[in-house]
Amino acid sequence: MNDRWLAVTFISPAMLLLLAMSVFPLLWALYLSFTDYSATRGGPANFIGFGNYTAILTSAQVHTRALTTVIYVVGAVGLQTVLGFGIAYLISRRTHGRGVLTTLFLVPMMLSPVVVGLFWRFMLDAQFGVVNSMLGSLGLGQVEWLTRQRTALLSLIVVDTWQWTPFIMLIALAGLTAVPKYLYEAASIDRASEWFRFRTITLPLVWPLLLIAVMFRAIEAFRLFDLVYILTNGGPGVSTETLSFHIYKVAFLGFNTGTASAYGILMVLVVIVLTQLYLRYLNKLKEG
């Protein structure tokens, strides 16, 4: 075979798998989003145009779930960024034990989200959880972490932060170790303060890489499902029901497949638009 057919032979299996597992389901969901199809109802799907999209965009319930998702994403990603960069900065200043500390901090990220959700659910249990046991030993009252509206969303943010702060830390640590040493040496010769070095050398050089990490974490947090399902199941009430969990309820509990497909397409569009705007900002930052 010539080079062209040899390339086609090797690429075809991967392309067919990609088409079968990603492209076709996406196109099929796009088609179903314009219908009233239900997985449990017999008969063909009826084409209803943009009816599903109109109902979603004008629904007060959807606005509530969207606000919950935004609060969760901003709170979790913001906290992870501050803690991850702070831990990475402290580790980068150590000369001994850096590898051991990095490995220990990476352990939460290596665990499955389902496993993390299960043992945090036991730890945050109002009656038998170790967290309330520690609060009781300190003379503080018990807190219903997962059964009160004020603390349930906060608990989700804390658990997600515990698991994914190492991701931000790892990328920030890579950026910190790549900063040229001669810049710090020149600053020390000029007797620059520690804050001046951080503000004019460390932060500007690490900031673009940190923004990329924030983008990846924001996308992951936006489609959060597993922690909500394990920890709170969207409750109490709907106080922790994110958009992804709401789509699950619409599709697999209400069996409104067409509406759920429209939800999914809208979420994909939101992620694409926000990511493009974010990447444009990164390109401007790079050019500047």
mmCIF file of N, CA, C and O in Angstrom, residues 180-217:
data_model
loop_
_atom_site.group_PDB
_atom_site.id
_atom_site.type_symbol
_atom_site.label_atom_id
_atom_site.label_comp_id
_atom_site.label_asym_id
_atom_site.label_seq_id
_atom_site.Cartn_x
_atom_site.Cartn_y
_atom_site.Cartn_z
ATOM 1 N N PRO A 180 12.421 31.172 35.434
ATOM 2 C CA PRO A 180 13.891 31.222 35.414
ATOM 3 C C PRO A 180 14.464 31.718 36.740
ATOM 4 O O PRO A 180 13.997 32.718 37.310
ATOM 5 N N LYS A 181 15.487 31.015 37.232
ATOM 6 C CA LYS A 181 16.086 31.369 38.514
ATOM 7 C C LYS A 181 16.834 32.698 38.467
ATOM 8 O O LYS A 181 16.941 33.393 39.475
ATOM 9 N N TYR A 182 17.338 33.051 37.280
ATOM 10 C CA TYR A 182 18.128 34.270 37.197
ATOM 11 C C TYR A 182 17.296 35.521 37.469
ATOM 12 O O TYR A 182 17.841 36.560 37.867
ATOM 13 N N LEU A 183 15.976 35.423 37.258
ATOM 14 C CA LEU A 183 15.122 36.577 37.567
ATOM 15 C C LEU A 183 15.105 36.841 39.070
ATOM 16 O O LEU A 183 15.183 37.994 39.515
ATOM 17 N N TYR A 184 15.010 35.786 39.854
ATOM 18 C CA TYR A 184 15.043 35.952 41.306
ATOM 19 C C TYR A 184 16.429 36.408 41.778
ATOM 20 O O TYR A 184 16.547 37.198 42.729
ATOM 21 N N GLU A 185 17.471 35.897 41.120
ATOM 22 C CA GLU A 185 18.822 36.304 41.492
ATOM 23 C C GLU A 185 19.041 37.788 41.214
ATOM 24 O O GLU A 185 19.650 38.504 42.026
ATOM 25 N N ALA A 186 18.533 38.260 40.070
ATOM 26 C CA ALA A 186 18.652 39.686 39.757
ATOM 27 C C ALA A 186 17.859 40.524 40.747
ATOM 28 O O ALA A 186 18.317 41.609 41.180
ATOM 29 N N ALA A 187 16.668 40.035 41.133
ATOM 30 C CA ALA A 187 15.856 40.770 42.103
ATOM 31 C C ALA A 187 16.524 40.809 43.467
ATOM 32 O O ALA A 187 16.462 41.832 44.176
ATOM 33 N N SER A 188 17.193 39.706 43.858
ATOM 34 C CA SER A 188 17.879 39.699 45.156
ATOM 35 C C SER A 188 19.082 40.629 45.153
ATOM 36 O O SER A 188 19.407 41.243 46.180
ATOM 37 N N ILE A 189 19.762 40.733 44.003
ATOM 38 C CA ILE A 189 20.892 41.669 43.917
ATOM 39 C C ILE A 189 20.401 43.108 44.089
ATOM 40 O O ILE A 189 21.057 43.941 44.727
ATOM 41 N N ASP A 190 19.215 43.404 43.528
ATOM 42 C CA ASP A 190 18.631 44.740 43.677
ATOM 43 C C ASP A 190 17.934 44.926 45.020
ATOM 44 O O ASP A 190 17.295 45.962 45.234
ATOM 45 N N ARG A 191 18.023 43.902 45.897
ATOM 46 C CA ARG A 191 17.410 43.946 47.228
ATOM 47 C C ARG A 191 15.894 44.170 47.161
ATOM 48 O O ARG A 191 15.332 44.934 47.951
ATOM 49 N N ALA A 192 15.278 43.488 46.223
ATOM 50 C CA ALA A 192 13.818 43.579 46.109
ATOM 51 C C ALA A 192 13.163 42.758 47.219
ATOM 52 O O ALA A 192 13.673 41.714 47.630
ATOM 53 N N SER A 193 12.034 43.242 47.689
ATOM 54 C CA SER A 193 11.323 42.547 48.762
ATOM 55 C C SER A 193 10.666 41.277 48.222
ATOM 56 O O SER A 193 10.519 41.083 47.015
ATOM 57 N N GLU A 194 10.248 40.410 49.169
ATOM 58 C CA GLU A 194 9.583 39.174 48.784
ATOM 59 C C GLU A 194 8.270 39.448 48.057
ATOM 60 O O GLU A 194 7.928 38.770 47.093
ATOM 61 N N TRP A 195 7.522 40.443 48.515
ATOM 62 C CA TRP A 195 6.265 40.788 47.871
ATOM 63 C C TRP A 195 6.492 41.331 46.463
ATOM 64 O O TRP A 195 5.737 41.025 45.538
ATOM 65 N N PHE A 196 7.571 42.102 46.288
ATOM 66 C CA PHE A 196 7.878 42.643 44.963
ATOM 67 C C PHE A 196 8.226 41.517 43.996
ATOM 68 O O PHE A 196 7.812 41.527 42.830
ATOM 69 N N ARG A 197 8.990 40.517 44.458
ATOM 70 C CA ARG A 197 9.328 39.382 43.606
ATOM 71 C C ARG A 197 8.076 38.601 43.206
ATOM 72 O O ARG A 197 7.926 38.202 42.046
ATOM 73 N N PHE A 198 7.188 38.399 44.186
ATOM 74 C CA PHE A 198 5.965 37.653 43.890
ATOM 75 C C PHE A 198 5.080 38.414 42.916
ATOM 76 O O PHE A 198 4.524 37.827 41.985
ATOM 77 N N ARG A 199 4.961 39.731 43.115
ATOM 78 C CA ARG A 199 4.038 40.531 42.309
ATOM 79 C C ARG A 199 4.556 40.783 40.905
ATOM 80 O O ARG A 199 3.767 40.849 39.955
ATOM 81 N N THR A 200 5.850 40.916 40.721
ATOM 82 C CA THR A 200 6.392 41.297 39.420
ATOM 83 C C THR A 200 7.044 40.144 38.656
ATOM 84 O O THR A 200 7.246 40.251 37.440
ATOM 85 N N ILE A 201 7.359 39.047 39.338
ATOM 86 C CA ILE A 201 8.019 37.925 38.665
ATOM 87 C C ILE A 201 7.144 36.668 38.692
ATOM 88 O O ILE A 201 6.763 36.133 37.644
ATOM 89 N N THR A 202 6.813 36.215 39.903
ATOM 90 C CA THR A 202 6.134 34.928 40.043
ATOM 91 C C THR A 202 4.739 34.954 39.434
ATOM 92 O O THR A 202 4.410 34.142 38.558
ATOM 93 N N LEU A 203 3.903 35.877 39.907
ATOM 94 C CA LEU A 203 2.506 35.883 39.479
ATOM 95 C C LEU A 203 2.331 36.136 37.984
ATOM 96 O O LEU A 203 1.553 35.428 37.328
ATOM 97 N N PRO A 204 3.013 37.120 37.368
ATOM 98 C CA PRO A 204 2.815 37.327 35.921
ATOM 99 C C PRO A 204 3.223 36.128 35.064
ATOM 100 O O PRO A 204 2.602 35.861 34.025
ATOM 101 N N LEU A 205 4.261 35.393 35.482
ATOM 102 C CA LEU A 205 4.716 34.263 34.673
ATOM 103 C C LEU A 205 3.852 33.020 34.868
ATOM 104 O O LEU A 205 3.722 32.197 33.947
ATOM 105 N N VAL A 206 3.266 32.864 36.044
ATOM 106 C CA VAL A 206 2.448 31.677 36.318
ATOM 107 C C VAL A 206 0.985 31.917 35.973
ATOM 108 O O VAL A 206 0.234 30.969 35.729
ATOM 109 N N TRP A 207 0.559 33.174 35.926
ATOM 110 C CA TRP A 207 -0.847 33.505 35.751
ATOM 111 C C TRP A 207 -1.484 32.886 34.503
ATOM 112 O O TRP A 207 -2.577 32.314 34.596
ATOM 113 N N PRO A 208 -0.873 32.937 33.304
ATOM 114 C CA PRO A 208 -1.523 32.317 32.133
ATOM 115 C C PRO A 208 -1.753 30.819 32.304
ATOM 116 O O PRO A 208 -2.810 30.301 31.930
ATOM 117 N N LEU A 209 -0.774 30.104 32.870
ATOM 118 C CA LEU A 209 -0.940 28.668 33.090
ATOM 119 C C LEU A 209 -2.013 28.398 34.135
ATOM 120 O O LEU A 209 -2.799 27.445 34.010
ATOM 121 N N LEU A 210 -2.089 29.253 35.129
ATOM 122 C CA LEU A 210 -3.115 29.090 36.160
ATOM 123 C C LEU A 210 -4.506 29.324 35.586
ATOM 124 O O LEU A 210 -5.467 28.639 35.973
ATOM 125 N N LEU A 211 -4.638 30.245 34.659
ATOM 126 C CA LEU A 211 -5.935 30.506 34.032
ATOM 127 C C LEU A 211 -6.400 29.314 33.200
ATOM 128 O O LEU A 211 -7.598 29.030 33.129
ATOM 129 N N ILE A 212 -5.467 28.612 32.576
ATOM 130 C CA ILE A 212 -5.838 27.404 31.822
ATOM 131 C C ILE A 212 -6.367 26.333 32.774
ATOM 132 O O ILE A 212 -7.368 25.658 32.485
ATOM 133 N N ALA A 213 -5.716 26.183 33.923
ATOM 134 C CA ALA A 213 -6.196 25.220 34.919
ATOM 135 C C ALA A 213 -7.583 25.596 35.419
ATOM 136 O O ALA A 213 -8.443 24.729 35.618
ATOM 137 N N VAL A 214 -7.813 26.886 35.616
ATOM 138 C CA VAL A 214 -9.129 27.351 36.058
ATOM 139 C C VAL A 214 -10.193 27.033 35.011
ATOM 140 O O VAL A 214 -11.316 26.630 35.344
ATOM 141 N N MET A 215 -9.850 27.179 33.735
ATOM 142 C CA MET A 215 -10.817 26.886 32.677
ATOM 143 C C MET A 215 -11.217 25.403 32.693
ATOM 144 O O MET A 215 -12.402 25.066 32.617
ATOM 145 N N PHE A 216 -10.235 24.522 32.813
ATOM 146 C CA PHE A 216 -10.542 23.085 32.857
ATOM 147 C C PHE A 216 -11.389 22.733 34.077
ATOM 148 O O PHE A 216 -12.351 21.955 33.981
ATOM 149 N N ARG A 217 -11.077 23.300 35.207
ATOM 150 C CA ARG A 217 -11.833 23.001 36.416
ATOM 151 C C ARG A 217 -13.241 23.578 36.341
ATOM 152 O O ARG A 217 -14.202 22.977 36.836
#
